[in-house]
XYZ file of C-alpha atoms in Angstrom:
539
model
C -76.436 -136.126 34.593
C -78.231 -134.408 37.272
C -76.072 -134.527 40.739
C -73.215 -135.007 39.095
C -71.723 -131.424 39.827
C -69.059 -129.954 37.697
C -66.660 -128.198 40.101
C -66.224 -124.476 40.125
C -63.038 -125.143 41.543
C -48.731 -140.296 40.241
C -48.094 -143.345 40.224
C -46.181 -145.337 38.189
C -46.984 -148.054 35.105
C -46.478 -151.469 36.333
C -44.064 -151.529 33.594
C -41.789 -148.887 32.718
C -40.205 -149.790 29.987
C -43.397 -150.025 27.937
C -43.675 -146.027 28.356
C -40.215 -145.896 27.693
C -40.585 -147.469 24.528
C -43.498 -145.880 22.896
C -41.134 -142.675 22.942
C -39.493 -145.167 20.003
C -42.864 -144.697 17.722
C -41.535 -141.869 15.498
C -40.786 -142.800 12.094
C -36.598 -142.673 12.749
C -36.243 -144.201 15.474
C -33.705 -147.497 16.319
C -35.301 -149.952 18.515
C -32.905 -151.232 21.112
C -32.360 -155.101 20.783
C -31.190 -155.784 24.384
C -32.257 -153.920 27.929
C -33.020 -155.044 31.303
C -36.730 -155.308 32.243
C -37.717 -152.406 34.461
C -40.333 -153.785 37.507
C -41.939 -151.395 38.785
C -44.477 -151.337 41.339
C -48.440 -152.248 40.892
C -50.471 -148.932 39.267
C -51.548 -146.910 42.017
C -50.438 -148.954 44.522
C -48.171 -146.768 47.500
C -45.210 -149.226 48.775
C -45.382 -149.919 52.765
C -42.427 -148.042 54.590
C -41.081 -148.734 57.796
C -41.645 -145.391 59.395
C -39.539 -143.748 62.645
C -40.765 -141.919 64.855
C -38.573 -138.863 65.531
C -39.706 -136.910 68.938
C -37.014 -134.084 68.982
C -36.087 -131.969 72.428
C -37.432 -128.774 73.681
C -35.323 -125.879 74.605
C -32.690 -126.337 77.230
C -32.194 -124.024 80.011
C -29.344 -121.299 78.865
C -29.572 -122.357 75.202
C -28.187 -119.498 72.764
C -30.033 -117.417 70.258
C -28.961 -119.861 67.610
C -29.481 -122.915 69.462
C -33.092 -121.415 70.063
C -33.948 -120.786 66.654
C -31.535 -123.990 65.197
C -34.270 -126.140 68.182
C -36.762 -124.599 66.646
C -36.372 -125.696 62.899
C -35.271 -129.449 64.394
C -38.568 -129.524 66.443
C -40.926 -129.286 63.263
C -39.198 -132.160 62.151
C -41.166 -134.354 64.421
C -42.837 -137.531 63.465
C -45.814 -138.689 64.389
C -46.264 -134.965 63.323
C -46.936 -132.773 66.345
C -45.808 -129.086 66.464
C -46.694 -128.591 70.334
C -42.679 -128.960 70.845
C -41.839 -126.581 68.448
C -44.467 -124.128 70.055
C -42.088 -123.884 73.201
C -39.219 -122.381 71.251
C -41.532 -119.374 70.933
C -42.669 -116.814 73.246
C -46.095 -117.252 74.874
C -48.145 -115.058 72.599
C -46.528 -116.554 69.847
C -47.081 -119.625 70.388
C -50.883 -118.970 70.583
C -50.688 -117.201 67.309
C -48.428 -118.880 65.205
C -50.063 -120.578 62.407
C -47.990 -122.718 60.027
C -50.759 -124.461 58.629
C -50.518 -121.755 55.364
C -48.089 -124.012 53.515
C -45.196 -126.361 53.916
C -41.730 -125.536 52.860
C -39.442 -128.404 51.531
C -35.591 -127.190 51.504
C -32.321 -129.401 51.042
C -29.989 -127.121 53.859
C -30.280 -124.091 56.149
C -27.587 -122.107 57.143
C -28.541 -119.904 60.917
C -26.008 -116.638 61.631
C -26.377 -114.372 64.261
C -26.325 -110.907 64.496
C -27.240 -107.825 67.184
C -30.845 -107.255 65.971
C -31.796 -110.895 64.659
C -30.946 -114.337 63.631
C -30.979 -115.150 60.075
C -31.735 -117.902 58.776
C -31.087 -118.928 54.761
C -32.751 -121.867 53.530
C -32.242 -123.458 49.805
C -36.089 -124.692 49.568
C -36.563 -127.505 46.637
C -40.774 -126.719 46.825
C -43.439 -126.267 48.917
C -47.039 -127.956 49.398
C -50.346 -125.502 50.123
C -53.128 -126.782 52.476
C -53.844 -129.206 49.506
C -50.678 -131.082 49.457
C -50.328 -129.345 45.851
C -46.740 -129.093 44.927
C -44.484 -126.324 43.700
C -41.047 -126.030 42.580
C -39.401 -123.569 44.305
C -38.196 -120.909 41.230
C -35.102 -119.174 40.499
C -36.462 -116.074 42.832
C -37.795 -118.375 45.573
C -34.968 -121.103 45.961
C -33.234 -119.548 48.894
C -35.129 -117.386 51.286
C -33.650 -115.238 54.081
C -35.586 -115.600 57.380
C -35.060 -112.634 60.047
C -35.868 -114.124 63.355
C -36.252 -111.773 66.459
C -36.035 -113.392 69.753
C -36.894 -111.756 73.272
C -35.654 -112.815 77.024
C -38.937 -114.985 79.152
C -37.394 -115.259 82.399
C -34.087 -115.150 80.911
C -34.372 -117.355 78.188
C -34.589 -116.555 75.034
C -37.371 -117.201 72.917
C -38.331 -116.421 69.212
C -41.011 -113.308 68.747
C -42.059 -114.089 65.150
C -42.159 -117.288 63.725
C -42.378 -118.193 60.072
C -46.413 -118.911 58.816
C -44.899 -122.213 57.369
C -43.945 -125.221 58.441
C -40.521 -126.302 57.588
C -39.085 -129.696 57.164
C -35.895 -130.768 55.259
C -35.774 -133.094 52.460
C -35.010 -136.101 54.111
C -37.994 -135.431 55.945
C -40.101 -135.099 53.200
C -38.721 -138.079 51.350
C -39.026 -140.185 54.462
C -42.527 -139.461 55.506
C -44.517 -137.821 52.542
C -45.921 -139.958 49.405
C -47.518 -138.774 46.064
C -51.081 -139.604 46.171
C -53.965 -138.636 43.335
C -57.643 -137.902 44.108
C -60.139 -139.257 41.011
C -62.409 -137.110 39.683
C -64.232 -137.734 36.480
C -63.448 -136.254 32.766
C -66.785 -134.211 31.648
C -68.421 -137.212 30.090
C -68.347 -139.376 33.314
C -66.681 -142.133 31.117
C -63.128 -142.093 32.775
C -60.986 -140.767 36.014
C -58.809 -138.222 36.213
C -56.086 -137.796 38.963
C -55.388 -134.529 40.723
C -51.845 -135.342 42.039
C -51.290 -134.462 45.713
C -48.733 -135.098 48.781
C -49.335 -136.914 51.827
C -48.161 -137.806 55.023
C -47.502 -141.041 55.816
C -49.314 -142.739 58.814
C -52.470 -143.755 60.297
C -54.260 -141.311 59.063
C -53.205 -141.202 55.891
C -56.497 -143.104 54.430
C -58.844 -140.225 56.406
C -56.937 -137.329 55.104
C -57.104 -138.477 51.117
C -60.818 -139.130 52.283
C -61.380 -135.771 52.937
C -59.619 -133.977 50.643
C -61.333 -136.302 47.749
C -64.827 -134.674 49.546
C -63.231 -131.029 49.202
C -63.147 -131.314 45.433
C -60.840 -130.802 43.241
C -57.506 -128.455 42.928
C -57.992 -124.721 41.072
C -56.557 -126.250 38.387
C -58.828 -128.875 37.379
C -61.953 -127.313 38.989
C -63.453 -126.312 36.291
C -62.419 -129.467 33.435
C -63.606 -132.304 35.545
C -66.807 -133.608 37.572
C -67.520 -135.145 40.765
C -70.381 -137.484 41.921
C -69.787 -135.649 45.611
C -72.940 -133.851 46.974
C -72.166 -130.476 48.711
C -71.718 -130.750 51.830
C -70.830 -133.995 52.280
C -68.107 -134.761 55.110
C -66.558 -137.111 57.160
C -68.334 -138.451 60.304
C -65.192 -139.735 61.834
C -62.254 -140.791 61.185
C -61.792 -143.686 58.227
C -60.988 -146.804 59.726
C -58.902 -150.235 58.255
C -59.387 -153.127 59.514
C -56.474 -156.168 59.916
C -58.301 -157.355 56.858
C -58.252 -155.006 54.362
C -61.898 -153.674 55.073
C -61.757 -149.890 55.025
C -65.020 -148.601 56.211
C -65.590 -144.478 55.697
C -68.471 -143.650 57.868
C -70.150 -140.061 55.978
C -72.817 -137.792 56.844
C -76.254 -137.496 55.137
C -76.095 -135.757 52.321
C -74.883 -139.031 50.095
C -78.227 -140.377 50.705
C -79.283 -138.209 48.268
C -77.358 -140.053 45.121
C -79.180 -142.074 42.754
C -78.269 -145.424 41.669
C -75.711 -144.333 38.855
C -74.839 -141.638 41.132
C -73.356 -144.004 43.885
C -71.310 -146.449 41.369
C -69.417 -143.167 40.467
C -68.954 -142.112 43.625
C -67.941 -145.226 44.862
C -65.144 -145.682 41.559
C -63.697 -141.875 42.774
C -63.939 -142.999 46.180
C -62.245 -147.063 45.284
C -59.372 -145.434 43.089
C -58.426 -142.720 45.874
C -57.945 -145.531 48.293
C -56.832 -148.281 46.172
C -53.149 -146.834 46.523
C -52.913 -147.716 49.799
C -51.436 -151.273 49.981
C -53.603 -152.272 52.867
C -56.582 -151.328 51.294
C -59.060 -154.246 50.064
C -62.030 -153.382 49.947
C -64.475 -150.386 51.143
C -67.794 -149.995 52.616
C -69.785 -146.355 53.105
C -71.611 -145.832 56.145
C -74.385 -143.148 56.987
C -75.389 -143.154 60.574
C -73.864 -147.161 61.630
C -75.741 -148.136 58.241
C -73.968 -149.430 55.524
C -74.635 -147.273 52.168
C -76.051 -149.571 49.259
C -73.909 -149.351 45.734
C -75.850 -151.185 43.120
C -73.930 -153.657 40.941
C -70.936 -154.682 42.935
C -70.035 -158.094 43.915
C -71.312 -158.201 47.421
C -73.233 -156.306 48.861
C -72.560 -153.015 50.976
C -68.738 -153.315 49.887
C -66.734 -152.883 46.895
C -63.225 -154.519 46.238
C -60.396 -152.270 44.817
C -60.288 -153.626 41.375
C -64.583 -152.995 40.894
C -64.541 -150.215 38.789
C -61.588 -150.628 36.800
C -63.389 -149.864 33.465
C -62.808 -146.268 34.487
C -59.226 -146.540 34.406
C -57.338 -143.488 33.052
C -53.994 -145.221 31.837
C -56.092 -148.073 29.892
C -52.898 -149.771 30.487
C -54.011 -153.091 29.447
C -55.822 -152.090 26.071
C -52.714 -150.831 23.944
C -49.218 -153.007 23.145
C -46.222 -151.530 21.630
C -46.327 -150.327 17.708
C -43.578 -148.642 16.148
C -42.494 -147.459 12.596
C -39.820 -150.048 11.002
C -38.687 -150.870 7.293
C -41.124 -152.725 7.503
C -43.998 -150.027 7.999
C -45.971 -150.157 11.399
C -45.368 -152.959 13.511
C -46.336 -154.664 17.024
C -43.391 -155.081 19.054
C -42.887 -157.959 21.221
C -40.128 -159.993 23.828
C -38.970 -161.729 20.879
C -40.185 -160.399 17.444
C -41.879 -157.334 15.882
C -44.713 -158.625 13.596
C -46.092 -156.371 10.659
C -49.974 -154.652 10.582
C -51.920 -156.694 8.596
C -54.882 -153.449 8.110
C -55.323 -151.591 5.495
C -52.861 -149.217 7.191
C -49.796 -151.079 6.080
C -48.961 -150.095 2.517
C -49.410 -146.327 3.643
C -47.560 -146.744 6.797
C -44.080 -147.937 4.671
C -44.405 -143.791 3.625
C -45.100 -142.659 7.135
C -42.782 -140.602 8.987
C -45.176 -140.710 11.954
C -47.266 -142.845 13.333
C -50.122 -143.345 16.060
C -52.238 -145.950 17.498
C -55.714 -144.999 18.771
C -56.710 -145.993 22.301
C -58.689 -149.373 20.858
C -55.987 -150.595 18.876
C -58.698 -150.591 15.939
C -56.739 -147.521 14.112
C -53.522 -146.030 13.359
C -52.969 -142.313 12.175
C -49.863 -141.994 9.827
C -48.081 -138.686 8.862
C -47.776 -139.279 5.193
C -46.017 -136.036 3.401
C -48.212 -132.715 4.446
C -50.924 -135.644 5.473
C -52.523 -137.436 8.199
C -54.246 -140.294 7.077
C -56.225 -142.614 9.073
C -56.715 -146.445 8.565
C -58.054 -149.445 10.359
C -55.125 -152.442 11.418
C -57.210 -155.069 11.260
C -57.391 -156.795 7.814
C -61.497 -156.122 7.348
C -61.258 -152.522 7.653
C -62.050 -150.232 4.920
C -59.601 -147.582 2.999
C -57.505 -145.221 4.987
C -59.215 -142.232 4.261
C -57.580 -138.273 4.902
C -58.165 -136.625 8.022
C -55.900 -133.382 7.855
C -54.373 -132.344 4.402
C -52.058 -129.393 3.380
C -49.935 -129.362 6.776
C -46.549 -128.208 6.670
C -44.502 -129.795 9.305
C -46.758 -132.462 11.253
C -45.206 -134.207 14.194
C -46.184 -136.952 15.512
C -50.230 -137.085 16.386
C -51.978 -138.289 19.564
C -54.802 -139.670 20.191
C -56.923 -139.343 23.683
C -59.877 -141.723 24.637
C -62.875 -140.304 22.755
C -60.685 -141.426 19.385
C -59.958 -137.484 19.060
C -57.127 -137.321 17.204
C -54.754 -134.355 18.202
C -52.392 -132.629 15.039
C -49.658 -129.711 15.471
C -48.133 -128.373 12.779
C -44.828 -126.677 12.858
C -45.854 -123.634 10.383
C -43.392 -120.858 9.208
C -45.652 -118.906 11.887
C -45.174 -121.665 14.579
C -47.183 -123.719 15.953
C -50.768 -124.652 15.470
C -52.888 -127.294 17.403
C -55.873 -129.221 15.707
C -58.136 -131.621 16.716
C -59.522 -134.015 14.102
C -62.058 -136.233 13.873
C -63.222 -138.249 10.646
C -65.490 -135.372 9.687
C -63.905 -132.234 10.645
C -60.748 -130.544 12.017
C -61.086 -127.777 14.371
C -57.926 -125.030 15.214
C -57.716 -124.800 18.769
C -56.513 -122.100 21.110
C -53.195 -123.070 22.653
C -51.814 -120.268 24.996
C -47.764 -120.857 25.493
C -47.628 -123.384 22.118
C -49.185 -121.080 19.640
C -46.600 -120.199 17.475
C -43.567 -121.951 19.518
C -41.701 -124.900 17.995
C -43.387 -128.131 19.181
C -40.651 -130.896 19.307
C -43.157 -133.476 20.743
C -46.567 -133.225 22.352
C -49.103 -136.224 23.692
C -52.489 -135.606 25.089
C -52.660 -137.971 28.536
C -55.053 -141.089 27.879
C -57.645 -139.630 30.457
C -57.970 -136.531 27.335
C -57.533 -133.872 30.391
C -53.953 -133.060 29.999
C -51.451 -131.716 27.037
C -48.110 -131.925 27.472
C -45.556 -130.925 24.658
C -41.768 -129.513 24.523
C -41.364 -126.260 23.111
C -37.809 -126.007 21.582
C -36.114 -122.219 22.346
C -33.333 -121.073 20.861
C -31.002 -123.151 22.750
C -32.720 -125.360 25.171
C -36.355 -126.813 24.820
C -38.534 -126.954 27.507
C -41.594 -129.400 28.472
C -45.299 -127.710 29.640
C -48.477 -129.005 29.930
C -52.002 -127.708 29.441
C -55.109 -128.807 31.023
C -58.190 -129.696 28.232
C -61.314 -128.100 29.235
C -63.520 -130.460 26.699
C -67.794 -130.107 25.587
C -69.512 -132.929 27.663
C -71.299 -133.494 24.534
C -68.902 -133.035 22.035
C -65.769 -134.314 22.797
C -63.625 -132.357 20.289
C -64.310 -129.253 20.883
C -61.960 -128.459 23.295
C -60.290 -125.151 25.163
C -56.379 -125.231 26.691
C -55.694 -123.507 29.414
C -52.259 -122.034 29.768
C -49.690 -124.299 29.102
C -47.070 -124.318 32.609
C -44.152 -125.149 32.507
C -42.860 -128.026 34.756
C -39.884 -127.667 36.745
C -38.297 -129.657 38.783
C -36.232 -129.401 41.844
C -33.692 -132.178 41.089
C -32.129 -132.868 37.404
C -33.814 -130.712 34.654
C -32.333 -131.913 31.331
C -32.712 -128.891 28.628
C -32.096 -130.721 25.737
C -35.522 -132.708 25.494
C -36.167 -134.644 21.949
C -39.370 -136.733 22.566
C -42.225 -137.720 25.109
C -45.013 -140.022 26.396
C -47.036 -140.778 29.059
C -45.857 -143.241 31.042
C -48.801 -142.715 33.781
C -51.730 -140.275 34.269
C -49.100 -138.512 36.430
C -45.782 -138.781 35.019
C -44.306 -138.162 31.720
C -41.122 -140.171 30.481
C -38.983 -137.548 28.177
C -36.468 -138.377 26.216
C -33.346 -136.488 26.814
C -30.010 -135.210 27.111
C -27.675 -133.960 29.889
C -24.482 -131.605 28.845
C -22.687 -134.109 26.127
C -24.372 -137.467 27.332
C -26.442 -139.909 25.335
C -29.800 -139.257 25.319
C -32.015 -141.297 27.811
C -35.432 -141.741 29.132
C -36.501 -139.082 31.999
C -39.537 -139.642 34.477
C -41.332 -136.300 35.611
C -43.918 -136.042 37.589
C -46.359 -133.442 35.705
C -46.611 -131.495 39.484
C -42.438 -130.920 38.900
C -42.049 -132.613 42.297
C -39.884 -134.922 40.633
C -37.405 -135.767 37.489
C -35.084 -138.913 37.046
C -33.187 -140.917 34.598
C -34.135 -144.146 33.675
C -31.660 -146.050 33.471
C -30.703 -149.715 31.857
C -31.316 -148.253 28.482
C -29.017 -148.594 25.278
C -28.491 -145.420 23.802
C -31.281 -144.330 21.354
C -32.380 -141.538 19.518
C-alpha cells in the first residue's frame, strides 16, 4: 500500500487462567477440576500508582570520598526524574560532560570501598534499558560490574572526576516508577498489530514519551518484519496533552497531512493502541497546526475512542474458547462442563495425541500417528483431509492468524520447522531450533513471533524467533535467530510446555528443583518471570 513504509529498522490477558489452561491442550494432559479464578487486569490497560516524589540531598560540606560517591548513586534516584542534583557530586567539567543518557542500569545492591587511588563501587545489575526503553537481562558476565571512581579536591571538597555514561537506579526504583509499555506497529499485511515491548517512566509525561517513540519506529529487532502508517519525518509539535476527561489531544507537524484515507485509520489504530494503556486515556484527537486531523470512519468526528479499532487486535482474545484433548476426543471446556466437537474432526481426534484450534474456531489440526490432519468442528464441514504426512515425532502444531499452520518434527537429526497450508508444506530455516529437541513451540497470534523450548541435555531452555513473513504470501516465512530469554528473577530449567498468554508474555509450564510443575509468566523481553500460582498440580 503506498505510504505505508516498511521499516528498515506486555500486558496481560484479562484472564489468566485461560492462557494457563490452553498449556492443558496436549493429548495427555489432566484437566484440573477445582482452581481459583485468576483476575487480572483489563488488556493493555497500565494500573494507576500513587507515585512519591523522592528529591534526595546534595553534597554536604566535609562529606568523605564514599559519602561523595554513595550521594552520588542516591541522587540519580530522584523522582520527578531530574539529574541536576546528581551533577553537583561531580567536578565542574564533569558535570558539563557527563552524559548518562547512553543507557539505564537496573541493579538489586551496590557495595562502595575505598581505597588510595579510587573508590570502587560493585553493583549486582538485574538489566538495563537503551535510549529505547528496550530491556536486557543482565548475563552471567555482566551481572556485577566493578566501577573505579576517581575523585579530586574543588576547594577542598571532594568531587568525582569520571562518572559512569549510565544512569543508575536500584530496583525498587525501577519497580516503583517504570511500567512495561508496547508500541503497535502493523504485521506485513496491514491486517493486525504487533507490539514492540518497551519501559517507561511513570508520570506526566508518560503519554508524550510513548508518543514519540511510536513516531521513531520500531526497535532493530522488528524493523525489518513489521510496517508503519508513520510518514518520515513526522514529530511531535508539543507536548501530548490529557484532559480531566479522558481527551488526549497529540498536536503533530505536517507531514501526516500527507496520508490518505486508509492511511490515517491505520495510523490512528497504531496511534489508539499505544495510548489505550494508559488508564486515563479515552479518547484521542490529532492536530496539525490548532486543526484537528480528519480520520474517516470513526464515530465522531476529529476523535477516536480507545476501543475503535479493535478489529486489529493481536491477542484476538475474544475469538477462541478453551479446547482440549479428553477420552472423549477434542472438547470445549467450560465453568461447569466440557462438551464434545460435533465436526467432522471428532472421530479422528479420539486417535490424536495433539491437537490445535485455528484462530476462527472453524478448524482443528490433530497429530494422528506420523500425521497432521486437518478438519472442520462444525458439523457441515467436509472430510478432514492430510496436511503433513510421514513425520516422525510431531509435537503439538500452532496455528497464527493467516490459518498458517506451523509443524516441528523431532527427527533423528533434530528438529525441523514447517509451515503448512492445505496445498503445500514448506521447510523453513530456523537458526537455534534446527536440529535441537523442541519440547513445545507456539507462534504468537499476531504470526510475528516463535517461541519454543529447546530441551539440552539436562535443562531445557525457552527462545523466541521473530517471523519475517511475504506480504503477499503469508507462508512463506524467514526466522531470525531464535534468543534466548532470560530473566533476572526465577528462571525454572526444567520447562515442559507453553502458550501465549499475551502478545508479550508467555505462560510456561514448569518445574523448580523437586517441585510440582506450575504455570510461569515471562515477559518475551526477559524483564520478567513468575509463578502462577492457585493451580493444582498438573502435568
Amino acid at each position: 500500500m503506498t505510504g505505508i513504509r516498511p521499516t528498515t529498522q506486555r500486558w496481560r490477558r484479562a484472564f489468566l487462567a485461560w492462557g494457563a489452561a490452553t498449556l492443558l491442550t496436549a493429548g495427555c494432559a489432566s484437566i484440573p477440576m477445582e482452581s481459583p479464578v485468576q483476575q487480572s487486569q483489563a488488556v493493555g490497560v497500565q494500573q494507576e500508582q500513587q507515585l512519591i516524589t523522592n528529591v534526595p540531598p546534595g553534597p554536604t560540606p566535609g562529606a568523605t570520598r564514599e559519602e561523595i560517591v554513595s550521594g552520588f548513586f542516591s541522587a540519580m534516584l530522584a523522582y520527578p526524574q531530574s539529574l541536576a542534583t546528581a551533577r553537583q557530586f561531580l567536578t565542574a567539567n564533569a558535570a558539563a560532560a557527563w552524559d548518562p543518557s547512553s543507557g539505564l542500569v537496573v541493579y538489586d545492591d551496590q557495595e562502595i570501598v575505598n581505597s588510595r587511588s579510587a573508590v570502587s563501587v560493585t553493583v549486582h545489575t538485574r538489566g538495563s534499558l537503551n535510549s529505547r526503553g528496550r530491556w536486557r537481562t543482565a548475563s552471567a558476565s555482566t551481572r556485577s560490574q566493578r566501577l573505579e571512581l576517581h575523585l579530586l579536591r574543588v576547594n577542598g571538597q571532594w568531587r568525582i572526576l569520571d562518572p559512569p555514561s549510565a544512569t543508575f537506579i536500584d530496583s525498587d526504583y525501577f519497580a516503583q516508577y517504570f511500567r512495561p509499555f508496547s508500541l503497535y506497529y502493523f504485521d506485513p499485511t496491514l491486517s493486525v498489530l504487533t507490539p514492540d515491548p518497551v519501559y517507561l517512566m511513570l508520570g506526566n509525561a508518560t503519554a508524550t514519551a510513548l508518543v514519540s517513540d511510536l513516531l521513531r519506529g520500531p526497535s532493530r529487532e522488528l524493523a525489518s518484519v513489521v510496517a508503519t502508517s508513520v510518514p518520515p519525518h513526522t514529530q511531535l509539535d508539543v507536548a501530548v496533552t490529557t484532559s480531566s476527561s479522558g481527551r488526549v489531544d497529540v498536536p503533530l507537524n505536517p507531514p501526516v497531512l500527507s496520508l490518505s484515507s486508509q492511511q490515517r485509520r491505520l495510523f490512528a489504530a497504531q496511534l489508539t493502541w499505544t495510548l489505550r494503556q494508559l488508564p486515563e486515556v479515552r479518547n484521542i484527537s490529532v492536530t496539525v497546526g490548532g486543526s484537528r486531523l480528519d480520520v474517516p470512519g470513526v464515530t465522531v468526528k476529529g476523535k477516536f475512542g480507545v476501543d475503535e479499532f479493535a478489529g486489529y487486535d493481536p491477542s484476538f482474545a475474544a475469538r477462541l474458547g478453551l479446547y482440549a484433548l479428553s477420552a472423549k476426543g477434542l472438547v470445549t471446556v467450560s465453568d461447569e462442563r466440557s462438551t464434545p466437537v460435533s465436526g467432522p474432526v471428532a472421530r479422528p481426534a479420539r486417535a490424536a495425541t495433539y491437537a490445535a484450534v485455528d484462530p476462527t474456531a472453524a478448524e482443528a489440526a490433530l497429530v494422528v500417528g506420523s500425521k497432521v490432519l486437518v478438519g472442520g468442528t462444525d458439523a457441515t464441514a467436509g472430510t478432514p483431509a492430510v496436511w503433513f504426512r510421514r513425520g516422525t515425532s510431531v509435537i503439538r502444531p500452532s496455528w497464527d492468524v493467516h490459518r498458517v499452520l506451523w509443524v516441528v518434527d523431532n527427527t533423528p537429526a533434530g528438529a525441523k520447522v514447517y509451515t503448512v497450508t492445505a496445498n503445500r508444506v514448506r521447510e523453513v530455516s530456523a537458526p537455534g531450533i534446527d536440529g535441537k529437541h523442541v519440547r513445545a513451540f507456539a507462534v504468537s497470534r499476531d504470526g510475528v513471533r516463535l517461541a519454543a523450548i529447546i530441551q539440552d541435555a539436562s535443562s531445557s531452555r525457552l527462545v523466541v524467533s521473530v517471523i519475517d513473513r511475504n506480504a503477499g504470501r503469508p507462508a512463506a516465512v524467514q526466522l531470525s535467530p531464535a534468543s534466548r530469554i532470560r530473566s533476572p528473577g526465577s528462571n525454572p530449567t526444567s520447562m515442559t510446555d507453553l502458550a501465549w498468554a499475551s502478545p508479550t508474555t508467555l505462560l510456561v509450564l514448569a518445574s523448580e528443583k523437586d517441585a510440582d510443575p506450575q504455570p510461569f509468566e515471562v515477559s518475551i523481553d526477559g524483564s520478567e518471570a513468575t509463578a502462577v500460582g492457585g493451580f493444582l498440580p498438573v502435568r
